[in-house]
Short mmCIF file of C-alpha atoms in Angstrom, two decimals:
data_model
loop_
_atom_site.label_atom_id
_atom_site.label_comp_id
_atom_site.label_asym_id
_atom_site.label_seq_id
_atom_site.Cartn_x
_atom_site.Cartn_y
_atom_site.Cartn_z
CA UNK A 328 30.77 -29.94 21.79
CA UNK A 329 29.76 -33.51 20.44
CA UNK A 330 26.68 -34.90 20.16
CA UNK A 331 25.14 -37.65 17.39
CA UNK A 332 22.18 -37.00 14.66
CA UNK A 333 18.98 -38.29 16.36
CA UNK A 334 16.28 -40.58 14.51
CA UNK A 335 14.30 -37.66 14.79
CA UNK A 336 16.36 -35.15 12.89
CA UNK A 337 16.92 -36.88 9.76
CA UNK A 338 13.50 -36.62 6.76
CA UNK A 339 13.18 -38.79 4.20
CA UNK A 340 16.37 -38.40 2.10
CA UNK A 341 17.73 -40.85 4.81
CA UNK A 342 20.32 -37.54 5.70
CA UNK A 343 19.82 -35.16 8.94
CA UNK A 344 17.62 -32.20 8.14
CA UNK A 345 18.51 -28.96 7.45
CA UNK A 346 16.71 -27.18 9.86
CA UNK A 347 17.84 -29.27 12.66
CA UNK A 348 21.43 -27.56 11.86
CA UNK A 349 20.53 -23.95 13.07
CA UNK A 350 18.41 -26.16 16.73
CA UNK A 351 22.51 -27.40 16.32
CA UNK A 352 24.34 -24.16 16.21
CA UNK A 353 21.84 -22.57 18.91
CA UNK A 354 23.27 -25.24 21.57
CA UNK A 355 26.83 -24.99 20.39
CA UNK A 356 26.16 -21.09 21.56
CA UNK A 357 24.19 -22.07 24.38
CA UNK A 358 27.72 -24.68 25.40
CA UNK A 359 30.05 -22.04 24.32
CA UNK A 360 28.88 -19.71 27.00
CA UNK A 361 28.77 -22.20 29.36
CA UNK A 362 32.92 -23.15 29.03
CA UNK A 363 32.94 -19.08 29.75
CA UNK A 364 30.77 -19.17 32.94
CA UNK A 365 28.48 -17.32 30.76
CA UNK A 366 24.85 -18.88 31.57
CA UNK A 367 22.35 -18.28 29.14
CA UNK A 368 19.59 -19.29 31.49
CA UNK A 369 20.08 -16.55 33.60
CA UNK A 370 20.77 -14.31 30.92
CA UNK A 371 16.60 -15.08 29.76
CA UNK A 372 16.53 -15.20 33.62
CA UNK A 373 17.27 -11.37 33.76
CA UNK A 374 15.04 -10.66 31.36
CA UNK A 375 17.40 -10.56 28.30
CA UNK A 376 17.36 -12.33 25.11
CA UNK A 377 19.96 -12.45 22.21
CA UNK A 378 17.30 -12.72 19.79
CA UNK A 379 19.05 -13.99 16.31
CA UNK A 380 18.35 -11.52 13.84
CA UNK A 381 20.51 -12.94 10.62
CA UNK A 382 21.46 -16.62 9.25
CA UNK A 383 23.57 -17.81 7.01
CA UNK A 384 24.50 -21.86 6.75
CA UNK A 385 26.34 -23.10 4.16
CA UNK A 386 26.01 -27.30 3.94
CA UNK A 387 28.61 -28.52 2.38
CA UNK A 388 28.12 -33.12 3.70
CA UNK A 389 25.15 -34.53 4.19
CA UNK A 390 25.40 -36.81 7.74
CA UNK A 391 23.24 -39.40 8.41
CA UNK A 392 21.37 -40.62 11.72
CA UNK A 393 23.57 -41.99 14.61
CA UNK A 394 26.94 -40.14 13.00
CA UNK A 395 29.56 -38.65 15.84
CA UNK A 396 29.40 -34.94 15.05
CA UNK A 397 31.84 -31.56 16.47
CA UNK A 398 31.11 -28.55 16.43
CA UNK A 399 32.81 -25.56 17.11
CA UNK A 400 31.45 -22.19 18.46
CA UNK A 401 33.03 -18.96 18.39
CA UNK A 402 32.34 -15.12 18.77
CA UNK A 403 33.49 -12.94 16.34
CA UNK A 404 32.03 -9.61 16.71
CA UNK A 405 30.73 -7.90 19.75
CA UNK A 406 28.73 -4.64 19.42
CA UNK A 407 26.62 -2.87 23.02
CA UNK A 408 23.72 -4.08 21.99
CA UNK A 409 24.52 -7.29 19.61
CA UNK A 410 26.72 -10.09 18.40
CA UNK A 411 27.66 -12.57 15.31
CA UNK A 412 28.79 -16.36 16.01
CA UNK A 413 30.95 -18.05 14.00
CA UNK A 414 30.30 -22.23 13.89
CA UNK A 415 32.08 -24.80 11.96
CA UNK A 416 31.27 -28.28 12.13
CA UNK A 417 33.08 -31.85 11.74
CA UNK A 418 32.56 -35.00 11.03
CA UNK A 419 34.42 -37.35 13.81
CA UNK A 420 36.74 -37.75 10.33
CA UNK A 421 37.28 -34.23 10.46
CA UNK A 422 35.67 -33.47 7.53
CA UNK A 423 33.74 -30.03 7.47
CA UNK A 424 29.65 -30.30 7.00
CA UNK A 425 28.38 -27.19 7.35
CA UNK A 426 29.51 -23.68 8.63
CA UNK A 427 27.75 -20.26 9.38
CA UNK A 428 27.25 -17.48 10.91
CA UNK A 429 24.56 -16.23 13.40
CA UNK A 430 23.93 -12.19 13.97
CA UNK A 431 22.16 -11.92 17.88
CA UNK A 432 20.59 -8.41 19.06
CA UNK A 433 20.04 -8.27 22.48
CA UNK A 434 16.43 -7.60 23.57
CA UNK A 435 14.67 -7.04 26.93
CA UNK A 436 10.98 -9.36 27.05
CA UNK A 437 9.32 -6.68 24.79
CA UNK A 438 11.39 -7.75 22.12
CA UNK A 439 12.90 -3.67 22.49
CA UNK A 440 16.99 -3.88 21.73
CA UNK A 441 18.76 -3.02 24.77
CA UNK A 442 22.40 -3.07 25.34
CA UNK A 443 23.89 -6.21 26.28
CA UNK A 444 24.85 -6.33 30.25
CA UNK A 445 28.19 -5.20 31.57
CA UNK A 446 29.80 -7.94 33.52
CA UNK A 447 28.04 -9.77 29.85
CA UNK A 448 29.93 -7.88 27.39
CA UNK A 449 32.72 -7.57 29.05
CA UNK A 450 33.39 -11.14 29.04
CA UNK A 451 32.48 -11.35 25.61
CA UNK A 452 35.13 -9.22 25.08
CA UNK A 453 37.91 -10.94 26.38
CA UNK A 454 36.66 -13.76 24.21
CA UNK A 455 36.26 -12.32 21.18
CA UNK A 456 38.19 -14.67 18.20
CA UNK A 457 37.98 -13.09 14.80
CA UNK B 1456 -8.60 -29.42 10.83
CA UNK B 1457 -7.09 -30.59 6.95
CA UNK B 1458 -3.29 -30.65 7.05
CA UNK B 1459 -0.05 -31.86 4.21
CA UNK B 1460 2.75 -33.83 6.40
CA UNK B 1461 5.80 -31.01 5.95
CA UNK B 1462 9.48 -32.55 4.74
CA UNK B 1463 10.71 -31.62 7.39
CA UNK B 1464 8.43 -33.96 10.00
CA UNK B 1465 9.10 -37.08 7.91
CA UNK B 1466 12.53 -39.70 9.09
CA UNK B 1467 15.09 -41.52 7.15
CA UNK B 1468 11.80 -44.35 7.24
CA UNK B 1469 10.27 -42.30 4.27
CA UNK B 1470 7.50 -41.53 6.86
CA UNK B 1471 6.33 -39.15 9.27
CA UNK B 1472 8.40 -38.84 12.36
CA UNK B 1473 5.70 -39.73 15.29
CA UNK B 1474 6.64 -37.59 17.17
CA UNK B 1475 5.25 -34.88 14.32
CA UNK B 1476 1.33 -36.40 15.28
CA UNK B 1477 2.07 -35.18 18.66
CA UNK B 1478 2.58 -31.41 16.85
CA UNK B 1479 -0.33 -32.05 14.91
CA UNK B 1480 -3.24 -32.79 17.81
CA UNK B 1481 -1.75 -30.30 19.60
CA UNK B 1482 -2.19 -27.89 16.31
CA UNK B 1483 -5.91 -29.82 16.34
CA UNK B 1484 -6.84 -28.54 20.06
CA UNK B 1485 -6.48 -24.99 19.03
CA UNK B 1486 -8.81 -25.23 16.24
CA UNK B 1487 -11.44 -27.04 17.66
CA UNK B 1488 -11.22 -24.55 20.63
CA UNK B 1489 -10.92 -21.58 18.09
CA UNK B 1490 -14.12 -22.99 16.18
CA UNK B 1491 -15.85 -23.08 19.58
CA UNK B 1492 -14.52 -18.82 19.87
CA UNK B 1493 -11.68 -20.27 22.43
CA UNK B 1494 -8.74 -18.84 21.88
CA UNK B 1495 -5.98 -20.92 24.00
CA UNK B 1496 -3.36 -18.02 23.04
CA UNK B 1497 -6.24 -15.44 24.69
CA UNK B 1498 -6.07 -18.00 27.29
CA UNK B 1499 -2.02 -18.11 28.03
CA UNK B 1500 -2.26 -14.32 28.03
CA UNK B 1501 -5.07 -14.31 30.83
CA UNK B 1502 -2.12 -16.97 32.53
CA UNK B 1503 -3.78 -20.20 32.46
CA UNK B 1504 -2.23 -22.93 30.60
CA UNK B 1505 -3.87 -26.07 30.36
CA UNK B 1506 -0.25 -28.46 30.77
CA UNK B 1507 -0.35 -31.93 28.89
CA UNK B 1508 -0.38 -34.02 31.99
CA UNK B 1509 -1.12 -37.64 30.04
CA UNK B 1510 -0.41 -38.45 25.69
CA UNK B 1511 -1.49 -42.00 24.91
CA UNK B 1512 -0.87 -42.59 21.43
CA UNK B 1513 -1.44 -45.27 18.46
CA UNK B 1514 0.12 -45.13 15.27
CA UNK B 1515 -1.96 -47.34 13.18
CA UNK B 1516 -0.77 -46.57 9.56
CA UNK B 1517 2.15 -45.26 8.36
CA UNK B 1518 1.66 -41.21 6.37
CA UNK B 1519 4.01 -39.89 4.14
CA UNK B 1520 5.25 -36.31 2.97
CA UNK B 1521 2.68 -34.37 1.12
CA UNK B 1522 -0.32 -36.73 2.20
CA UNK B 1523 -3.17 -34.81 2.83
CA UNK B 1524 -4.38 -35.62 6.75
CA UNK B 1525 -7.78 -34.92 8.32
CA UNK B 1526 -7.88 -34.83 12.28
CA UNK B 1527 -10.67 -34.65 14.45
CA UNK B 1528 -10.71 -33.44 17.93
CA UNK B 1529 -13.19 -33.50 20.61
CA UNK B 1530 -13.61 -32.91 24.21
CA UNK B 1531 -14.38 -35.73 26.14
CA UNK B 1532 -14.34 -34.98 29.45
CA UNK B 1533 -13.96 -31.78 31.61
CA UNK B 1534 -13.16 -31.39 35.75
CA UNK B 1535 -12.89 -28.17 37.59
CA UNK B 1536 -9.38 -28.11 36.72
CA UNK B 1537 -8.21 -29.64 33.55
CA UNK B 1538 -9.45 -32.04 30.83
CA UNK B 1539 -9.08 -34.56 28.37
CA UNK B 1540 -8.83 -34.39 24.68
CA UNK B 1541 -9.40 -37.58 21.59
CA UNK B 1542 -8.01 -37.34 18.46
CA UNK B 1543 -8.91 -39.48 15.79
CA UNK B 1544 -6.42 -38.83 13.01
CA UNK B 1545 -8.07 -39.76 8.37
CA UNK B 1546 -6.07 -40.29 5.59
CA UNK B 1547 -7.51 -38.82 2.28
CA UNK B 1548 -9.74 -41.87 1.70
CA UNK B 1549 -10.34 -41.70 5.19
CA UNK B 1550 -7.90 -44.29 6.82
CA UNK B 1551 -7.53 -44.73 10.65
CA UNK B 1552 -4.44 -43.36 10.63
CA UNK B 1553 -3.60 -42.78 14.64
CA UNK B 1554 -6.02 -42.10 17.23
CA UNK B 1555 -5.25 -40.49 20.31
CA UNK B 1556 -6.02 -39.12 23.89
CA UNK B 1557 -4.50 -35.79 25.56
CA UNK B 1558 -5.11 -34.87 29.23
CA UNK B 1559 -4.46 -31.88 30.87
CA UNK B 1560 -4.27 -29.52 33.87
CA UNK B 1561 -4.78 -25.88 33.60
CA UNK B 1562 -2.10 -23.92 35.70
CA UNK B 1563 -0.58 -20.75 36.40
CA UNK B 1564 2.53 -19.31 35.41
CA UNK B 1565 4.49 -20.34 37.94
CA UNK B 1566 3.10 -23.66 37.25
CA UNK B 1567 0.24 -24.43 39.61
CA UNK B 1568 -2.58 -26.47 38.83
CA UNK B 1569 -5.90 -23.65 39.27
CA UNK B 1570 -9.53 -23.69 38.10
CA UNK B 1571 -10.54 -23.49 34.28
CA UNK B 1572 -12.08 -19.92 34.70
CA UNK B 1573 -15.54 -19.46 33.90
CA UNK B 1574 -16.58 -18.57 30.97
CA UNK B 1575 -13.71 -20.99 29.43
CA UNK B 1576 -15.55 -23.46 32.19
CA UNK B 1577 -19.05 -23.27 30.66
CA UNK B 1578 -18.59 -23.62 27.08
CA UNK B 1579 -16.24 -26.02 27.07
CA UNK B 1580 -18.87 -28.26 29.15
CA UNK B 1581 -21.53 -27.52 25.73
CA UNK B 1582 -18.91 -28.83 23.90
CA UNK B 1583 -18.32 -31.86 25.42
CA UNK B 1584 -19.04 -35.01 23.17
CA UNK B 1585 -17.72 -38.94 25.36
CA UNK C 467 21.96 -40.95 28.79
CA UNK C 468 22.18 -37.84 30.70
CA UNK C 469 21.36 -34.20 28.60
CA UNK C 470 20.67 -30.82 28.79
CA UNK C 471 16.73 -29.32 27.92
CA UNK C 472 17.51 -27.46 24.29
CA UNK C 473 16.47 -23.40 24.10
CA UNK C 474 14.47 -24.71 21.30
CA UNK C 475 12.60 -27.19 22.83
CA UNK C 476 11.19 -25.14 25.20
CA UNK C 477 7.82 -23.24 24.51
CA UNK C 478 6.10 -19.71 25.29
CA UNK C 479 4.80 -21.59 28.82
CA UNK C 480 8.61 -21.68 29.37
CA UNK C 481 8.67 -25.50 30.11
CA UNK C 482 9.93 -28.13 27.42
CA UNK C 483 7.04 -28.76 24.58
CA UNK C 484 5.82 -32.21 25.88
CA UNK C 485 6.65 -33.48 22.27
CA UNK C 486 10.56 -33.59 23.00
CA UNK C 487 9.99 -35.95 25.37
CA UNK C 488 8.76 -38.23 22.82
CA UNK C 489 12.33 -37.57 21.03
CA UNK C 490 14.35 -38.06 23.98
CA UNK C 491 12.47 -41.40 24.67
CA UNK C 492 13.80 -42.21 21.06
CA UNK C 493 17.26 -41.29 21.31
CA UNK C 494 17.33 -43.33 24.80
CA UNK C 495 16.62 -46.31 23.05
CA UNK C 496 18.93 -46.18 20.40
CA UNK C 497 21.11 -45.84 23.20
CA UNK C 498 20.32 -48.20 24.70
CA UNK C 499 20.93 -50.09 22.32
CA UNK C 500 24.21 -49.51 21.87
CA UNK C 501 24.98 -50.40 24.92
CA UNK C 502 23.82 -53.86 24.85
CA UNK C 503 26.11 -53.67 21.78
CA UNK C 504 22.93 -53.23 18.65
CA UNK C 505 23.43 -50.30 16.36
CA UNK C 506 19.36 -49.29 14.93
CA UNK C 507 21.65 -47.64 12.84
CA UNK C 508 22.34 -51.08 11.19
CA UNK C 509 19.27 -52.74 11.90
CA UNK C 510 17.64 -49.90 9.57
CA UNK C 511 20.54 -50.02 6.85
CA UNK C 512 19.23 -54.42 6.79
CA UNK C 513 16.24 -52.97 6.11
CA UNK C 514 14.21 -52.86 9.27
CA UNK C 515 12.55 -50.45 11.40
CA UNK C 516 11.30 -51.27 14.66
CA UNK C 517 7.94 -48.48 13.95
CA UNK C 518 6.27 -47.11 17.07
CA UNK C 519 2.66 -48.70 17.38
CA UNK C 520 1.88 -47.67 20.63
CA UNK C 521 3.26 -44.74 23.21
CA UNK C 522 2.17 -43.25 26.10
CA UNK C 523 3.60 -40.29 28.15
CA UNK C 524 2.59 -39.29 32.11
CA UNK C 525 4.12 -35.62 32.46
CA UNK C 526 5.20 -35.04 36.42
CA UNK C 527 7.08 -32.34 36.45
CA UNK C 528 7.66 -29.82 34.40
CA UNK C 529 11.36 -28.84 32.73
CA UNK C 530 13.10 -25.76 31.95
CA UNK C 531 15.93 -24.75 29.54
CA UNK C 532 19.54 -26.12 30.30
CA UNK C 533 17.82 -28.55 32.96
CA UNK C 534 19.73 -31.05 33.07
CA UNK C 535 17.86 -34.76 32.78
CA UNK C 536 18.71 -38.48 33.00
CA UNK C 537 16.69 -41.06 31.13
CA UNK C 538 16.30 -44.35 32.22
CA UNK C 539 15.12 -46.82 29.57
CA UNK C 540 14.78 -51.07 29.88
CA UNK C 541 13.01 -53.51 27.63
CA UNK C 542 10.35 -54.70 29.47
CA UNK C 543 8.57 -57.20 26.16
CA UNK C 544 9.38 -59.22 23.47
CA UNK C 545 7.74 -60.49 21.13
CA UNK C 546 8.59 -62.50 17.65
CA UNK C 547 8.23 -59.00 15.92
CA UNK C 548 7.94 -56.27 18.15
CA UNK C 549 8.63 -55.23 21.52
CA UNK C 550 7.80 -52.73 24.21
CA UNK C 551 10.37 -50.59 25.98
CA UNK C 552 9.86 -48.40 29.32
CA UNK C 553 11.65 -44.52 29.91
CA UNK C 554 11.74 -43.28 33.34
CA UNK C 555 12.98 -39.69 33.46
CA UNK C 556 13.90 -38.13 36.54
CA UNK C 557 15.71 -34.35 37.13
CA UNK C 558 19.45 -33.31 38.75
CA UNK C 559 17.48 -34.02 41.84
CA UNK C 560 15.96 -37.63 40.98
CA UNK C 561 12.27 -36.52 40.98
CA UNK C 562 10.92 -38.39 38.30
CA UNK C 563 10.04 -35.88 35.39
CA UNK C 564 7.95 -38.34 33.74
CA UNK C 565 7.01 -42.13 32.69
CA UNK C 566 6.52 -43.69 29.50
CA UNK C 567 5.92 -46.71 27.55
CA UNK C 568 6.89 -47.40 23.73
CA UNK C 569 6.01 -49.98 21.37
CA UNK C 570 7.36 -51.06 18.24
CA UNK C 571 6.55 -53.50 15.32
CA UNK C 572 9.83 -54.83 13.21
CA UNK C 573 8.27 -53.77 10.01
CA UNK C 574 10.89 -54.20 6.20
CA UNK C 575 11.36 -51.12 4.11
CA UNK C 576 7.39 -51.69 2.67
CA UNK C 577 6.07 -51.47 6.50
CA UNK C 578 4.84 -54.53 6.37
CA UNK C 579 5.17 -56.33 10.46
CA UNK C 580 8.36 -58.91 10.24
CA UNK C 581 10.41 -61.16 12.56
CA UNK C 582 13.08 -59.42 14.37
CA UNK C 583 16.45 -60.44 13.07
CA UNK C 584 17.52 -63.91 15.27
CA UNK C 585 20.55 -62.43 16.43
CA UNK C 586 18.57 -59.22 17.43
CA UNK C 587 15.89 -61.06 19.11
CA UNK C 588 18.80 -63.21 20.96
CA UNK C 589 20.37 -59.99 22.59
CA UNK C 590 16.76 -58.08 23.40
CA UNK C 591 15.40 -61.67 25.01
CA UNK C 592 19.02 -61.35 27.58
CA UNK C 593 18.76 -58.14 28.46
CA UNK C 594 14.56 -57.93 29.60
CA UNK C 595 13.37 -56.38 32.58
CA UNK C 596 10.01 -56.33 33.49
CA UNK D 174 0.72 -20.26 1.43
CA UNK D 175 -0.86 -18.65 4.36
CA UNK D 176 -0.72 -20.40 8.04
CA UNK D 177 -0.82 -19.83 11.51
CA UNK D 178 2.32 -20.48 13.46
CA UNK D 179 2.11 -23.22 15.99
CA UNK D 180 2.14 -23.97 19.90
CA UNK D 181 4.98 -26.26 19.22
CA UNK D 182 6.96 -23.53 16.93
CA UNK D 183 7.23 -21.07 20.27
CA UNK D 184 10.26 -21.27 22.26
CA UNK D 185 10.34 -19.64 25.81
CA UNK D 186 11.05 -16.33 24.72
CA UNK D 187 7.01 -16.42 23.32
CA UNK D 188 7.85 -16.57 19.56
CA UNK D 189 8.59 -18.83 17.16
CA UNK D 190 11.42 -20.08 17.08
CA UNK D 191 13.99 -19.38 14.75
CA UNK D 192 14.33 -22.85 13.32
CA UNK D 193 10.91 -22.37 12.63
CA UNK D 194 11.26 -20.27 9.50
CA UNK D 195 13.37 -23.14 8.20
CA UNK D 196 10.46 -25.53 8.26
CA UNK D 197 7.91 -22.94 6.34
CA UNK D 198 10.87 -22.53 3.73
CA UNK D 199 10.90 -25.06 3.34
CA UNK D 200 7.16 -25.57 2.87
CA UNK D 201 6.63 -23.05 0.39
CA UNK D 202 8.94 -24.52 -1.88
CA UNK D 203 6.52 -27.59 -1.44
CA UNK D 204 3.47 -25.21 -2.39
CA UNK D 205 5.40 -23.45 -5.13
CA UNK D 206 6.10 -26.37 -7.00
CA UNK D 207 2.70 -27.58 -6.54
CA UNK D 208 1.08 -23.93 -7.79
CA UNK D 209 3.26 -25.00 -11.36
CA UNK D 210 1.83 -28.89 -11.09
CA UNK D 211 5.10 -29.83 -9.97
CA UNK D 212 5.42 -32.88 -6.87
CA UNK D 213 8.21 -32.54 -5.05
CA UNK D 214 6.80 -36.13 -4.14
CA UNK D 215 7.28 -37.58 -6.94
CA UNK D 216 10.26 -35.55 -7.88
CA UNK D 217 11.92 -37.29 -5.11
CA UNK D 218 10.09 -40.31 -5.70
CA UNK D 219 11.87 -40.78 -8.88
CA UNK D 220 15.63 -40.36 -7.09
CA UNK D 221 16.09 -36.34 -7.41
CA UNK D 222 16.71 -34.37 -4.80
CA UNK D 223 17.02 -30.81 -4.31
CA UNK D 224 19.30 -30.59 -1.35
CA UNK D 225 20.01 -27.02 0.60
CA UNK D 226 23.63 -26.28 -0.22
CA UNK D 227 22.84 -22.26 1.37
CA UNK D 228 20.51 -21.27 3.55
CA UNK D 229 20.60 -16.99 4.94
CA UNK D 230 17.62 -16.16 6.14
CA UNK D 231 17.15 -12.16 7.97
CA UNK D 232 14.93 -12.16 10.16
CA UNK D 233 13.21 -8.08 10.66
CA UNK D 234 10.03 -8.69 13.28
CA UNK D 235 9.14 -11.54 15.98
CA UNK D 236 5.78 -13.35 15.87
CA UNK D 237 3.84 -15.47 18.12
CA UNK D 238 1.74 -18.53 18.50
CA UNK D 239 -1.29 -18.57 16.18
CA UNK D 240 -0.11 -15.40 14.13
CA UNK D 241 -1.47 -15.56 10.70
CA UNK D 242 1.45 -15.44 7.94
CA UNK D 243 1.56 -15.44 4.55
CA UNK D 244 5.05 -16.76 2.96
CA UNK D 245 5.67 -15.70 -0.67
CA UNK D 246 8.05 -17.93 -2.33
CA UNK D 247 9.80 -17.38 -6.05
CA UNK D 248 12.18 -19.11 -8.11
CA UNK D 249 15.91 -16.84 -8.34
CA UNK D 250 17.82 -18.49 -10.04
CA UNK D 251 18.39 -22.10 -12.35
CA UNK D 252 21.49 -24.00 -13.18
CA UNK D 253 21.95 -27.24 -15.37
CA UNK D 254 22.10 -28.97 -11.24
CA UNK D 255 20.08 -26.34 -9.15
CA UNK D 256 18.60 -23.66 -8.41
CA UNK D 257 17.55 -20.63 -5.75
CA UNK D 258 14.82 -19.87 -4.34
CA UNK D 259 13.69 -16.33 -2.07
CA UNK D 260 11.41 -16.57 -0.04
CA UNK D 261 9.58 -12.90 1.77
CA UNK D 262 7.21 -13.87 5.39
CA UNK D 263 4.44 -11.20 6.22
CA UNK D 264 2.42 -10.58 9.11
CA UNK D 265 -1.49 -10.87 8.39
CA UNK D 266 -0.89 -6.63 8.54
CA UNK D 267 1.17 -6.53 5.37
CA UNK D 268 4.82 -5.96 7.18
CA UNK D 269 7.45 -7.65 6.21
CA UNK D 270 8.81 -10.72 8.94
CA UNK D 271 11.84 -12.44 7.51
CA UNK D 272 13.24 -12.30 4.04
CA UNK D 273 15.39 -15.29 3.25
CA UNK D 274 16.76 -17.42 0.23
CA UNK D 275 17.91 -21.23 0.07
CA UNK D 276 20.42 -22.24 -3.39
CA UNK D 277 19.82 -25.80 -4.23
CA UNK D 278 21.90 -28.76 -5.33
CA UNK D 279 20.12 -31.93 -7.56
CA UNK D 280 21.41 -35.19 -5.76
CA UNK D 281 20.57 -38.69 -6.45
CA UNK D 282 19.63 -40.83 -3.61
CA UNK D 283 23.36 -41.72 -3.22
CA UNK D 284 23.73 -38.35 -2.64
CA UNK D 285 25.73 -37.24 -5.83
CA UNK D 286 24.93 -33.43 -8.25
CA UNK D 287 22.96 -34.78 -11.16
CA UNK D 288 21.21 -32.79 -13.68
CA UNK D 289 17.71 -31.47 -13.14
CA UNK D 290 15.22 -34.03 -15.09
CA UNK D 291 14.96 -32.05 -18.12
CA UNK D 292 10.58 -31.35 -18.05
CA UNK D 293 11.13 -30.32 -14.81
CA UNK D 294 14.18 -27.76 -15.65
CA UNK D 295 12.05 -26.49 -18.79
CA UNK D 296 9.13 -26.16 -16.16
CA UNK D 297 11.43 -24.48 -14.27
CA UNK D 298 12.61 -22.12 -16.70
CA UNK D 299 9.67 -20.22 -17.70
CA UNK D 300 8.53 -19.80 -13.85
CA UNK D 301 12.10 -17.32 -13.16
CA UNK D 302 11.10 -14.55 -11.67
CA UNK D 303 14.62 -12.63 -10.43
#
């Protein structure tokens, strides 16, 4: 996923705010799923969400408004009721800007942990990169 | 409603980003309703939302991180299926920072326009300040 | 500018929050300028900002997570110390989702109104569409 | 720090979005500093920022619009050029909603690591809670 830092994502330090990265990682997950013909929108419409239970981010370089960034996302772990993703965010010059991991729990509409639906589990299992 | 500008709400101009004001006005509506014993949370739980159909903001003064602001909200118009609010945002020194109006349509969970529930309509009617 | 609604931009009504539109319009301005070889990043680096002094948005249709949207931006007015833009946001099916206008004042780093730099003024003058 | 979940902070799952927590933790740091007569605003005005280099969040409970939350912040580590904070976010019923840690590097306006100013270092040293 390639994108540019939005002006609204900057802060008074003149750099992208650290919370904006969290939104980018989420967008990276959605695109990663789409690339594997998995629609997160449809999963949610079916009543299952991948709620975030843990998030770790290491920020290495500051990025600025209008910088073009490239986000690589991969699925690193799959459990019956959850999964984990890893992210590497790079600048246009290929420097590593940030790395992160997120852990997710499949939940129903009431927030209870549920099993990942069978067709999703199969598709995800085929796409793991440790 | 009194609050401080959050760091995340600033942008690289060193001032609060203009989209942050929109979030503040919404918070002002929620507090205005609470002050009149109307819970927007309960209205939503009952399936009715006050969707924003129009928003006009005039920005007069820039505000900065950690500035303490005071937001005055008032209901200016009530219709069977909607209402309008007006906002005046002031600095700690009582300077007008921004003024705004928002127009709302009562909608059900499918986004269809509906009448404002009777008990809400009565409470709102009693609270109009033109 | 084409883009998709991010998950973080939705709210509990299940639709894109009205403040997210304000961020999209800003991104539309930046891309509109880029298409005319004007870098808003460079303008800011040179000490001049186009601060928002007024914003009017009419919301016509709710949009949802992952919806693909198209934003058309145009410059409608140019003054020595400011300018105005108009926006039309459309769904993939070409329905008008929202229309908006924004008015801007050129300011220096201390927030004082200044003239738009000569080369920018000339480029903008050539690009007005009323 | 006590505050309520803003409507704009919810997402279509009907809960506060996980990126909102990151903004709350930052606000918690600012208030923690203020309680010790340290103004983060003045630190920044003097050209020093506490840039985030690492962030770890564990989300335990979902929270909803208008929920009242209480955030406890503490300084857990101090180095010549940085520090770490820990956060515990609790519901009004005192349940732990999330725990987090953030690591910071003192930087100058060009993003270079610098020593924490002497007066700040002394105040911070007196306030460490491991």
